[in-house]
Coordinates of C-alpha atoms and ligand atoms in Angstrom, one line a residue:
X1 CA 111.2 102.2 106.0
X2 CA 109.4 103.1 109.2
X3 CA 109.1 106.9 109.6
X4 CA 110.0 107.9 113.2
X5 CA 109.7 111.6 113.0
X6 CA 107.6 114.3 111.4
X7 CA 108.5 115.1 107.8
X8 CA 107.9 118.9 108.3
X9 CA 108.9 119.9 111.9
X10 CA 111.1 116.8 112.6
X11 CA 109.4 116.2 116.0
X12 CA 109.5 112.5 117.1
X13 CA 106.3 113.0 119.0
X14 CA 104.1 111.3 116.4
X15 CA 101.1 108.9 117.1
X16 CA 99.4 106.4 115.0
X17 CA 95.6 106.8 114.6
X18 CA 94.7 104.7 111.6
X19 CA 95.8 101.2 110.5
X20 CA 94.6 100.0 107.0
X21 CA 96.7 96.8 107.3
X22 CA 99.2 95.7 104.7
X23 CA 98.6 96.8 101.1
X24 CA 100.2 96.1 97.7
X25 CA 101.5 99.3 95.9
X26 CA 98.3 100.9 94.6
X27 CA 99.7 101.7 91.1
X28 CA 101.6 98.4 90.6
X29 CA 99.1 96.8 88.2
X30 CA 100.3 93.3 87.3
X31 CA 100.8 91.4 84.0
X32 CA 99.5 87.9 83.7
X33 CA 103.1 86.7 84.1
X34 CA 103.7 88.8 87.2
X35 CA 100.7 87.0 88.9
X36 CA 102.9 84.0 89.2
X37 CA 105.6 85.9 91.0
X38 CA 105.6 87.1 94.7
X39 CA 104.1 90.5 95.4
X40 CA 105.2 92.7 98.3
X41 CA 102.7 94.1 100.8
X42 CA 103.7 97.2 102.9
X43 CA 102.1 98.5 106.1
X44 CA 99.6 101.3 105.5
X45 CA 99.2 103.3 108.7
X46 CA 98.8 107.0 109.4
X47 CA 100.4 109.1 112.2
X48 CA 99.7 112.5 113.4
X49 CA 102.4 114.9 114.6
X50 CA 101.6 116.2 118.1
X51 CA 103.8 119.2 117.5
X52 CA 102.8 120.7 114.1
X53 CA 99.7 118.6 113.2
X54 CA 100.9 117.0 110.0
X55 CA 99.4 113.6 109.2
X56 CA 101.8 111.3 107.4
X57 CA 102.2 107.6 106.6
X58 CA 104.0 105.5 109.2
X59 CA 105.9 103.6 106.5
X60 CA 107.7 105.1 103.5
X61 CA 108.2 102.9 100.5
X62 CA 111.3 103.8 98.3
X63 CA 110.0 106.1 95.5
X64 CA 111.9 104.1 92.9
X65 CA 109.5 101.2 93.6
X66 CA 106.5 103.4 92.9
X67 CA 107.3 106.1 90.3
X68 CA 109.2 104.2 87.7
X69 CA 108.7 103.7 83.9
X70 CA 105.6 101.5 84.6
X71 CA 103.8 104.3 86.6
X72 CA 100.4 104.3 85.0
X73 CA 98.8 107.5 86.3
X74 CA 98.0 109.8 83.4
X75 CA 96.2 113.0 84.5
X76 CA 94.9 113.5 80.9
X77 CA 92.8 110.3 81.0
X78 CA 89.7 112.2 82.3
X79 CA 88.1 115.3 80.8
X80 CA 87.6 116.6 84.3
X81 CA 91.4 116.3 84.8
X82 CA 92.3 117.9 81.5
X83 CA 89.9 120.8 82.0
X84 CA 91.1 121.4 85.5
X85 CA 94.8 121.6 84.6
X86 CA 94.1 123.7 81.5
X87 CA 92.1 126.2 83.6
X88 CA 94.8 126.2 86.3
X89 CA 97.6 127.1 83.9
X90 CA 95.6 130.0 82.4
X91 CA 94.5 131.3 85.8
X92 CA 98.0 131.4 87.2
X93 CA 99.2 133.4 84.1
X94 CA 96.4 135.9 84.4
X95 CA 96.3 136.2 88.2
X96 CA 100.0 137.1 88.4
X97 CA 100.3 138.8 85.0
X98 CA 103.2 136.7 84.1
X99 CA 105.4 138.1 81.3
X100 CA 105.7 136.1 78.1
X101 CA 108.6 133.7 78.1
X102 CA 108.7 133.3 81.9
X103 CA 109.9 129.9 82.8
X104 CA 107.5 127.5 84.4
X105 CA 108.5 124.2 85.9
X106 CA 105.9 121.6 86.7
X107 CA 107.1 119.0 89.2
X108 CA 105.6 115.5 88.4
X109 CA 104.6 116.9 85.0
X110 CA 103.0 113.6 84.0
X111 CA 102.0 113.8 80.3
X112 CA 102.3 117.6 80.2
X113 CA 98.7 118.7 80.4
X114 CA 99.3 121.6 82.8
X115 CA 102.4 122.7 80.9
X116 CA 100.4 122.7 77.7
X117 CA 98.2 125.4 79.2
X118 CA 101.2 127.5 80.2
X119 CA 102.6 127.0 76.7
X120 CA 99.4 128.3 75.1
X121 CA 99.9 131.5 77.2
X122 CA 103.4 131.9 75.6
X123 CA 105.4 130.7 78.6
X124 CA 108.6 128.7 78.5
X125 CA 107.9 125.3 80.1
X126 CA 109.9 122.5 81.6
X127 CA 108.5 119.3 83.0
X128 CA 110.2 117.2 85.7
X129 CA 108.8 113.6 85.6
X130 CA 110.4 110.4 86.8
X131 CA 108.2 108.1 84.7
X132 CA 109.9 107.9 81.3
X133 CA 106.7 106.6 79.7
X134 CA 104.7 109.7 80.7
X135 CA 107.5 112.1 80.1
X136 CA 108.0 110.8 76.6
X137 CA 104.3 111.5 75.8
X138 CA 105.0 115.2 76.9
X139 CA 108.3 115.3 74.9
X140 CA 106.5 114.1 71.8
X141 CA 104.1 117.0 72.2
X142 CA 107.1 119.4 72.3
X143 CA 107.3 119.9 76.0
X144 CA 110.8 119.8 77.3
X145 CA 111.0 117.3 80.2
X146 CA 113.7 116.0 82.4
X147 CA 113.1 112.4 83.3
X148 CA 114.0 112.4 87.0
X149 CA 112.8 113.3 90.5
X150 CA 112.8 117.0 91.4
X151 CA 115.8 117.4 93.7
X152 CA 118.8 119.6 94.5
X153 CA 120.9 117.7 92.1
X154 CA 119.0 119.2 89.1
X155 CA 119.7 122.9 90.2
X156 CA 122.8 123.4 88.2
X157 CA 121.4 121.7 85.1
X158 CA 118.2 123.8 85.1
X159 CA 120.0 127.1 85.8
X160 CA 122.6 126.5 83.1
X161 CA 120.2 125.3 80.5
X162 CA 117.0 127.2 81.2
X163 CA 117.8 130.0 83.7
X164 CA 115.8 131.3 86.7
X165 CA 112.3 130.1 87.2
X166 CA 109.2 132.2 87.7
X167 CA 106.7 129.6 88.8
X168 CA 107.1 126.1 90.2
X169 CA 103.9 124.1 90.2
X170 CA 103.3 120.7 91.8
X171 CA 99.9 119.1 91.6
X172 CA 99.4 116.0 93.6
X173 CA 103.1 115.7 94.0
X174 CA 104.0 117.6 97.2
X175 CA 102.4 115.0 99.3
X176 CA 104.3 112.3 97.5
X177 CA 107.8 113.7 98.5
X178 CA 109.6 112.4 101.5
X179 CA 112.4 115.0 101.7
X180 CA 110.3 118.2 101.6
X181 CA 113.2 120.2 102.9
X182 CA 115.1 119.4 99.7
X183 CA 112.0 120.5 97.7
X184 CA 111.9 123.9 99.3
X185 CA 115.7 124.5 99.2
X186 CA 115.7 123.5 95.5
X187 CA 112.8 125.8 94.7
X188 CA 114.6 128.6 96.6
X189 CA 117.7 128.2 94.5
X190 CA 115.7 128.1 91.2
X191 CA 113.1 130.9 91.7
X192 CA 113.4 134.5 90.8
X193 CA 113.0 136.9 93.8
X194 CA 109.2 137.2 93.5
X195 CA 108.9 133.7 92.2
X196 CA 106.0 131.5 93.1
X197 CA 105.4 127.9 94.2
X198 CA 101.8 126.7 93.5
X199 CA 101.0 123.4 95.2
X200 CA 97.8 121.4 94.9
X201 CA 97.1 118.7 97.3
X202 CA 94.0 116.9 98.7
X203 CA 92.9 118.6 101.9
X204 CA 92.9 116.7 105.2
X205 CA 89.6 118.3 106.3
X206 CA 87.8 116.8 103.3
X207 CA 89.5 113.4 103.8
X208 CA 88.2 113.3 107.3
X209 CA 84.8 114.8 106.8
X210 CA 84.0 112.8 103.6
X211 CA 85.6 109.5 104.8
X212 CA 88.0 109.6 101.8
X213 CA 90.3 107.0 103.4
X214 CA 90.9 105.3 100.1
X215 CA 93.0 108.3 99.1
X216 CA 95.5 106.9 101.6
X217 CA 98.1 104.8 99.8
X218 CA 101.9 104.5 99.8
X219 CA 102.4 107.2 97.1
X220 CA 100.7 109.8 99.4
X221 CA 103.2 110.2 102.2
X222 CA 101.6 113.3 103.7
X223 CA 98.0 114.4 104.2
X224 CA 98.2 118.1 104.1
X225 CA 96.5 120.9 106.0
X226 CA 97.1 124.6 106.4
X227 CA 98.5 124.8 110.0
X228 CA 101.6 122.5 109.5
X229 CA 102.1 123.9 106.0
X230 CA 102.4 127.5 107.3
X231 CA 104.9 126.5 109.9
X232 CA 106.9 124.5 107.4
X233 CA 107.1 127.3 104.8
X234 CA 108.4 129.7 107.5
X235 CA 111.5 127.5 108.0
X236 CA 112.6 128.4 104.5
X237 CA 111.6 132.1 104.6
X238 CA 108.6 131.4 102.4
X239 CA 105.0 132.0 103.3
X240 CA 101.6 130.9 102.1
X241 CA 99.9 134.1 100.9
X242 CA 96.7 132.7 99.4
X243 CA 94.7 129.5 99.3
X244 CA 92.0 128.4 96.9
X245 CA 89.7 125.4 97.1
X246 CA 89.3 123.1 94.0
X247 CA 86.7 120.4 93.7
X248 CA 89.0 117.9 91.9
X249 CA 90.0 114.7 93.8
X250 CA 87.3 115.1 96.4
X251 CA 88.4 118.5 97.6
X252 CA 91.9 119.9 97.0
X253 CA 93.6 123.0 98.2
X254 CA 95.7 125.1 96.0
X255 CA 98.4 126.8 98.1
X256 CA 100.2 130.0 96.7
X257 CA 103.6 130.3 98.3
X258 CA 106.1 133.1 97.8
X259 CA 109.1 134.6 99.6
X260 CA 108.3 136.3 102.9
X261 CA 106.8 139.8 102.8
X262 CA 106.5 139.9 99.0
X263 CA 102.8 139.8 98.8
X264 CA 99.7 140.6 100.9
X265 CA 98.4 137.6 102.8
X266 CA 94.7 137.1 102.0
X267 CA 92.0 136.3 104.5
X268 CA 91.6 132.9 103.0
X269 CA 94.7 131.7 104.9
X270 CA 93.2 132.7 108.3
X271 CA 89.8 131.4 107.3
X272 CA 91.2 127.9 106.6
X273 CA 93.0 128.0 110.0
X274 CA 89.8 128.8 111.7
X275 CA 88.0 126.0 109.8
X276 CA 90.6 123.5 111.0
X277 CA 90.1 124.6 114.6
X278 CA 86.4 124.4 114.2
X279 CA 86.6 120.9 112.7
X280 CA 89.0 119.8 115.4
X281 CA 91.2 118.0 112.9
X282 CA 94.2 118.2 115.2
X283 CA 92.4 116.5 118.1
X284 CA 93.2 112.9 118.9
X285 CA 89.5 112.2 119.5
X286 CA 88.5 113.4 116.1
X287 CA 91.1 111.3 114.4
X288 CA 90.1 108.2 116.4
X289 CA 86.4 108.8 115.4
X290 CA 87.6 108.9 111.8
X291 CA 89.4 105.5 112.2
X292 CA 86.2 104.0 113.7
X293 CA 84.1 105.4 110.8
X294 CA 86.5 103.8 108.4
X295 CA 85.9 100.4 110.0
X296 CA 82.2 100.9 109.9
X297 CA 82.3 101.9 106.2
X298 CA 84.1 98.6 105.4
X299 CA 81.4 96.7 107.3
X300 CA 78.4 98.3 105.5
X301 CA 80.0 98.2 102.0
X302 CA 80.8 94.5 102.4
X303 CA 77.3 93.7 103.7
X304 CA 75.9 95.4 100.6
X305 CA 78.2 93.6 98.2
X306 CA 77.6 90.2 99.9
X307 CA 73.8 90.7 99.9
X308 CA 73.9 91.4 96.1
X309 CA 76.1 88.3 95.5
X310 CA 73.6 86.2 97.6
X311 CA 70.9 87.4 95.2
X312 CA 72.9 86.2 92.3
X313 CA 73.9 89.6 91.0
X314 CA 76.9 90.1 88.9
X315 CA 79.1 93.0 90.1
X316 CA 82.0 94.6 88.4
X317 CA 83.9 97.8 89.1
X318 CA 84.3 100.7 86.7
X319 CA 87.5 102.7 86.7
X320 CA 90.8 101.5 88.3
X321 CA 92.4 104.4 90.1
X322 CA 95.1 103.9 92.6
X323 CA 92.7 104.8 95.4
X324 CA 90.5 101.9 94.3
X325 CA 93.2 99.5 95.3
X326 CA 93.2 100.9 98.9
X327 CA 89.5 100.2 99.1
X328 CA 89.8 96.7 97.5
X329 CA 92.7 95.7 99.6
X330 CA 91.4 97.1 102.9
X331 CA 87.9 95.6 102.4
X332 CA 89.3 92.4 100.8
X333 CA 87.1 92.8 97.8
X334 CA 88.5 90.1 95.4
X335 CA 87.5 88.5 92.1
X336 CA 84.9 86.4 93.8
X337 CA 82.9 89.6 94.4
X338 CA 84.0 91.7 91.4
X339 CA 84.2 89.8 88.2
X340 CA 86.4 92.4 86.6
X341 CA 87.3 96.1 86.5
X342 CA 86.9 98.3 83.5
X343 CA 89.2 101.2 82.7
X344 CA 89.9 103.8 80.0
X345 CA 93.7 104.2 80.6
X346 CA 95.4 101.9 78.1
X347 CA 98.3 101.5 80.4
X348 CA 96.1 99.5 82.8
X349 CA 93.9 97.6 80.4
X350 CA 95.0 93.9 80.2
X351 CA 96.5 94.0 83.6
X352 CA 95.4 92.8 87.1
X353 CA 94.8 95.0 90.1
X354 CA 97.6 94.9 92.7
X355 CA 96.9 92.8 95.8
X356 CA 93.4 91.5 94.8
X357 CA 94.3 90.5 91.2
X358 CA 91.1 91.4 89.6
X359 CA 91.4 91.5 85.8
X360 CA 91.2 95.0 84.1
X361 CA 89.3 95.3 80.8
X362 CA 88.5 98.3 78.7
X363 CA 85.3 100.2 79.4
X364 CA 83.5 98.8 76.4
X365 CA 83.2 95.5 78.2
X366 CA 80.6 97.0 80.5
X367 CA 78.2 97.5 77.7
X368 CA 79.0 94.2 75.9
X369 CA 78.5 92.2 79.1
X370 CA 75.9 94.4 80.9
X371 CA 76.5 93.1 84.5
X372 CA 73.9 94.1 87.2
X373 CA 76.1 96.5 89.2
X374 CA 79.2 98.6 88.6
X375 CA 81.1 99.9 91.6
X376 CA 82.7 103.3 90.8
X377 CA 86.1 103.2 92.3
X378 CA 87.1 106.7 90.9
X379 CA 84.1 108.2 92.9
X380 CA 85.6 111.7 92.5
X381 CA 84.8 111.4 88.7
X382 CA 81.3 109.7 89.3
X383 CA 79.4 112.3 87.3
X384 CA 81.6 112.0 84.3
X385 CA 81.6 108.2 84.5
X386 CA 77.9 107.9 84.8
X387 CA 77.4 110.3 81.9
X388 CA 79.8 108.4 79.7
X389 CA 78.1 105.2 80.5
X390 CA 74.4 106.2 80.3
X391 CA 73.7 103.2 78.0
X392 CA 74.7 100.9 80.9
X393 CA 72.0 102.5 83.1
X394 CA 69.4 102.6 80.3
X395 CA 69.9 98.9 79.9
X396 CA 69.1 98.4 83.6
X397 CA 72.6 98.5 85.1
X398 CA 73.1 100.2 88.4
X399 CA 76.1 102.1 89.7
X400 CA 77.4 101.8 93.3
X401 CA 79.2 104.9 94.6
X402 CA 81.2 103.7 97.6
X403 CA 82.1 107.0 99.4
X404 CA 81.2 108.6 101.8
X405 CA 78.6 105.9 102.3
X406 CA 77.7 103.3 99.8
X407 CA 74.9 104.5 97.5
X408 CA 73.2 102.8 94.6
X409 CA 72.2 105.0 91.6
Ligands
ZN1 ZN1 105.4 118.0 112.8

């Protein structure tokens, strides 16, 4: 469905600045049998709201097509991810001195890594997760989870069965939600008076500065920044009272949101607003420059890969995150260039990448086969991937980190 107005301020004054063509759904890894069926490609464009500054996709794919039982993202796959969420849970408990047995809800709770941390601090926890496969992993670990999308229709059930909520967390989920008004109204109904919403989402400034255009895919409906977020929260009598920067996913902001006038607003909030002005992220010219840099990036990455192929080198990719599929689809990197992709997530091994149909094997294949080059698609975990595969490098293999500019290490 084409999006004709701004998700946050509802203005219809929105303008397209980036067009990544048509792309298959980034997490729809295909089975061998599915390769024989038709695959749907959706437009992948980004607009900016001239009124509040929000960047959002021009086309919204129905969430049921993306976040279903086959959804393969498991935030516990990487140690970096596990450590991040464990630390986050503990930090929130300590920073706000939460009382034991406070109820914490994690929206998009995945396999329950963040809630595990809250549980270790003696909190009551509830996950909301539409993917039954992932929710069941959490349930098996003893984490109550409702297999559904977070929406107003769950309010009664949650209040009746669990009571009022102290903290609602959403990591990499707020930007996935089309109806954000419903999210805020639902949170408002569930939260205790001094309750908190803690949101983590990749930061638009980092996306633009570091050319992280591959983080643009259909699951990510909004590309968040502080200015539109502040205005949006005000609509619901909430306010952002603190912001912290986290290094995960190439630069993420953690927004602390509470009801108006309940807490002192830290300088961090105004500092980020100043940064956004300085970086001119709301100027049309800056966004057009970004779009030009994206085109240039595709050109130099493809020249590098084609040159290596001309020299007879065997290239594969290591790690198959959703973002990798934006890169592969936009640059048209297919199985003629990459022989295969390796991955640790068992839900992806044995499948084919969406759109480009490159086979996915387990990481062990990299050492057995010892190709010449391995393109790191999950560049945000480059350090961990290189460390885990030091044997590949010792045997003469080289890694290619694609972003912000292609680099061989
Ligand atoms: Zn707007």
